[in-house]
Amino acid sequence: VQLQASGGGLVQAGDSLRLSCAGSGRGSSMYSMAWFRQDPGKEREFIAAISWNGVITKYADSVKGRFTISRDSAKNTVYLQMDSLKPEDTAVYYCAADANFMVITTRPVYWGQGTQVTVSS
């Protein structure tokens, strides 16, 4: 499974940004997907996850109500809509995939490359 993340950039506090993660490879459309982020000097943090069929979603408390995860099965792509961005949301954002939704928030098997999100105050 290969994952390609995109959509990062530099925005101001209060702005919105949408990240995309395109999956490819055998069976990738049947995988649960998640977004994590990592700021230099800090541990990687779980942000949001979605089940393979899009029915179940899960969010970290820090982004609940501001970020929305969704997926387009036809495009095999997962999105992270980020609204009301704050400077503390600045980080490198990574997408991840795993066949098991129970572990997607902690130890997913597949990782994409990161995309930088910078929020200025």
mmCIF file of C-alpha atoms in Angstrom:
data_model
loop_
_atom_site.group_PDB
_atom_site.id
_atom_site.type_symbol
_atom_site.label_atom_id
_atom_site.label_comp_id
_atom_site.label_asym_id
_atom_site.label_seq_id
_atom_site.Cartn_x
_atom_site.Cartn_y
_atom_site.Cartn_z
ATOM 1 C CA VAL A 1 0.000 0.000 0.000
ATOM 2 C CA GLN A 2 1.339 3.397 -0.977
ATOM 3 C CA LEU A 3 0.026 6.651 0.406
ATOM 4 C CA GLN A 4 0.573 10.096 -1.077
ATOM 5 C CA ALA A 5 -0.342 13.086 1.071
ATOM 6 C CA SER A 6 -0.774 16.592 -0.280
ATOM 7 C CA GLY A 7 -2.443 19.913 0.428
ATOM 8 C CA GLY A 8 -0.263 21.419 3.115
ATOM 9 C CA GLY A 9 0.721 25.045 3.113
ATOM 10 C CA LEU A 10 1.028 28.321 4.983
ATOM 11 C CA VAL A 11 -2.200 29.882 6.247
ATOM 12 C CA GLN A 12 -3.285 32.387 8.852
ATOM 13 C CA ALA A 13 -5.052 31.608 12.092
ATOM 14 C CA GLY A 14 -8.758 31.082 11.472
ATOM 15 C CA ASP A 15 -8.258 29.918 7.896
ATOM 16 C CA SER A 16 -9.157 26.532 6.455
ATOM 17 C CA LEU A 17 -7.091 23.954 4.620
ATOM 18 C CA ARG A 18 -7.863 20.546 3.143
ATOM 19 C CA LEU A 19 -5.353 17.738 3.067
ATOM 20 C CA SER A 20 -5.638 14.785 0.707
ATOM 21 C CA CYS A 21 -4.176 11.315 0.910
ATOM 22 C CA ALA A 22 -4.361 9.127 -2.171
ATOM 23 C CA GLY A 23 -3.991 5.421 -1.636
ATOM 24 C CA SER A 24 -2.794 2.845 -4.111
ATOM 25 C CA GLY A 25 -1.874 -0.783 -4.051
ATOM 26 C CA ARG A 26 -3.695 -4.026 -3.608
ATOM 27 C CA GLY A 27 -6.584 -3.822 -1.194
ATOM 28 C CA SER A 28 -5.887 -0.231 -0.193
ATOM 29 C CA SER A 29 -9.503 0.775 -0.710
ATOM 30 C CA MET A 30 -10.487 -1.641 2.059
ATOM 31 C CA TYR A 31 -8.165 -0.132 4.640
ATOM 32 C CA SER A 32 -8.981 2.163 7.501
ATOM 33 C CA MET A 33 -7.185 5.463 7.186
ATOM 34 C CA ALA A 34 -5.929 8.038 9.639
ATOM 35 C CA TRP A 35 -4.129 11.343 9.967
ATOM 36 C CA PHE A 36 -1.367 12.055 12.428
ATOM 37 C CA ARG A 37 0.794 15.111 12.971
ATOM 38 C CA GLN A 38 4.195 15.778 14.428
ATOM 39 C CA ASP A 39 5.881 18.956 15.508
ATOM 40 C CA PRO A 40 9.667 18.941 15.859
ATOM 41 C CA GLY A 41 10.655 17.770 19.310
ATOM 42 C CA LYS A 42 7.273 16.245 20.002
ATOM 43 C CA GLU A 43 5.810 12.797 19.617
ATOM 44 C CA ARG A 44 3.605 11.971 16.665
ATOM 45 C CA GLU A 45 -0.017 12.716 17.576
ATOM 46 C CA PHE A 46 -3.142 10.963 16.330
ATOM 47 C CA ILE A 47 -5.625 13.383 14.757
ATOM 48 C CA ALA A 48 -8.460 11.551 13.025
ATOM 49 C CA ALA A 49 -9.389 8.154 11.608
ATOM 50 C CA ILE A 50 -12.045 6.722 9.336
ATOM 51 C CA SER A 51 -13.118 3.145 8.735
ATOM 52 C CA TRP A 52 -12.792 1.505 5.350
ATOM 53 C CA ASN A 53 -16.429 2.168 4.507
ATOM 54 C CA GLY A 54 -16.534 5.661 5.985
ATOM 55 C CA VAL A 55 -19.126 4.725 8.576
ATOM 56 C CA ILE A 56 -16.955 5.133 11.657
ATOM 57 C CA THR A 57 -14.824 8.176 12.438
ATOM 58 C CA LYS A 58 -12.729 9.073 15.434
ATOM 59 C CA TYR A 59 -11.062 12.338 16.420
ATOM 60 C CA ALA A 60 -8.558 13.594 18.919
ATOM 61 C CA ASP A 61 -10.054 16.001 21.426
ATOM 62 C CA SER A 62 -7.689 18.721 20.240
ATOM 63 C CA VAL A 63 -9.337 18.879 16.807
ATOM 64 C CA LYS A 64 -12.881 17.702 17.476
ATOM 65 C CA GLY A 65 -15.376 20.148 16.022
ATOM 66 C CA ARG A 66 -12.751 21.829 13.808
ATOM 67 C CA PHE A 67 -11.409 18.997 11.634
ATOM 68 C CA THR A 68 -13.417 16.569 9.521
ATOM 69 C CA ILE A 69 -12.136 13.354 7.996
ATOM 70 C CA SER A 70 -13.858 11.870 4.963
ATOM 71 C CA ARG A 71 -13.113 9.529 2.113
ATOM 72 C CA ASP A 72 -14.001 9.129 -1.527
ATOM 73 C CA SER A 73 -13.970 5.435 -2.290
ATOM 74 C CA ALA A 74 -14.149 5.975 -6.035
ATOM 75 C CA LYS A 75 -10.911 7.966 -5.886
ATOM 76 C CA ASN A 76 -9.406 5.920 -3.052
ATOM 77 C CA THR A 77 -8.635 9.183 -1.344
ATOM 78 C CA VAL A 78 -9.048 10.373 2.216
ATOM 79 C CA TYR A 79 -9.428 14.027 3.107
ATOM 80 C CA LEU A 80 -8.852 16.066 6.225
ATOM 81 C CA GLN A 81 -10.807 19.309 6.208
ATOM 82 C CA MET A 82 -9.241 21.641 8.746
ATOM 83 C CA ASP A 83 -11.239 24.698 9.783
ATOM 84 C CA SER A 84 -10.569 27.413 12.350
ATOM 85 C CA LEU A 85 -6.872 26.652 12.254
ATOM 86 C CA LYS A 86 -4.716 27.712 15.159
ATOM 87 C CA PRO A 87 -0.958 28.293 15.374
ATOM 88 C CA GLU A 88 -0.711 25.181 17.546
ATOM 89 C CA ASP A 89 -1.956 23.136 14.587
ATOM 90 C CA THR A 90 1.389 23.791 12.905
ATOM 91 C CA ALA A 91 3.063 20.450 12.221
ATOM 92 C CA VAL A 92 3.943 17.918 9.579
ATOM 93 C CA TYR A 93 0.804 15.930 8.820
ATOM 94 C CA TYR A 94 0.997 12.250 7.892
ATOM 95 C CA CYS A 95 -1.617 9.878 6.568
ATOM 96 C CA ALA A 96 -1.619 6.237 7.546
ATOM 97 C CA ALA A 97 -3.479 3.046 6.736
ATOM 98 C CA ASP A 98 -4.214 -0.266 8.357
ATOM 99 C CA ALA A 99 -6.605 -3.120 7.724
ATOM 100 C CA ASN A 100 -7.632 -3.062 11.386
ATOM 101 C CA PHE A 101 -9.554 -0.013 12.621
ATOM 102 C CA MET A 102 -8.792 -1.021 16.214
ATOM 103 C CA VAL A 103 -5.121 -0.183 15.774
ATOM 104 C CA ILE A 104 -5.354 2.674 13.293
ATOM 105 C CA THR A 105 -5.077 5.268 16.054
ATOM 106 C CA THR A 106 -1.955 3.803 17.600
ATOM 107 C CA ARG A 107 0.155 1.632 15.303
ATOM 108 C CA PRO A 108 -0.929 1.674 11.675
ATOM 109 C CA VAL A 109 1.247 -0.339 9.345
ATOM 110 C CA TYR A 110 1.444 1.931 6.318
ATOM 111 C CA TRP A 111 2.536 5.551 6.295
ATOM 112 C CA GLY A 112 2.667 8.236 3.688
ATOM 113 C CA GLN A 113 5.179 11.033 3.484
ATOM 114 C CA GLY A 114 4.351 14.145 5.448
ATOM 115 C CA THR A 115 2.946 17.443 4.300
ATOM 116 C CA GLN A 116 3.776 20.628 6.177
ATOM 117 C CA VAL A 117 1.014 22.772 7.607
ATOM 118 C CA THR A 118 2.029 26.126 9.046
ATOM 119 C CA VAL A 119 -0.475 28.412 10.734
ATOM 120 C CA SER A 120 0.650 31.945 11.432
ATOM 121 C CA SER A 121 -0.886 34.089 14.157
#
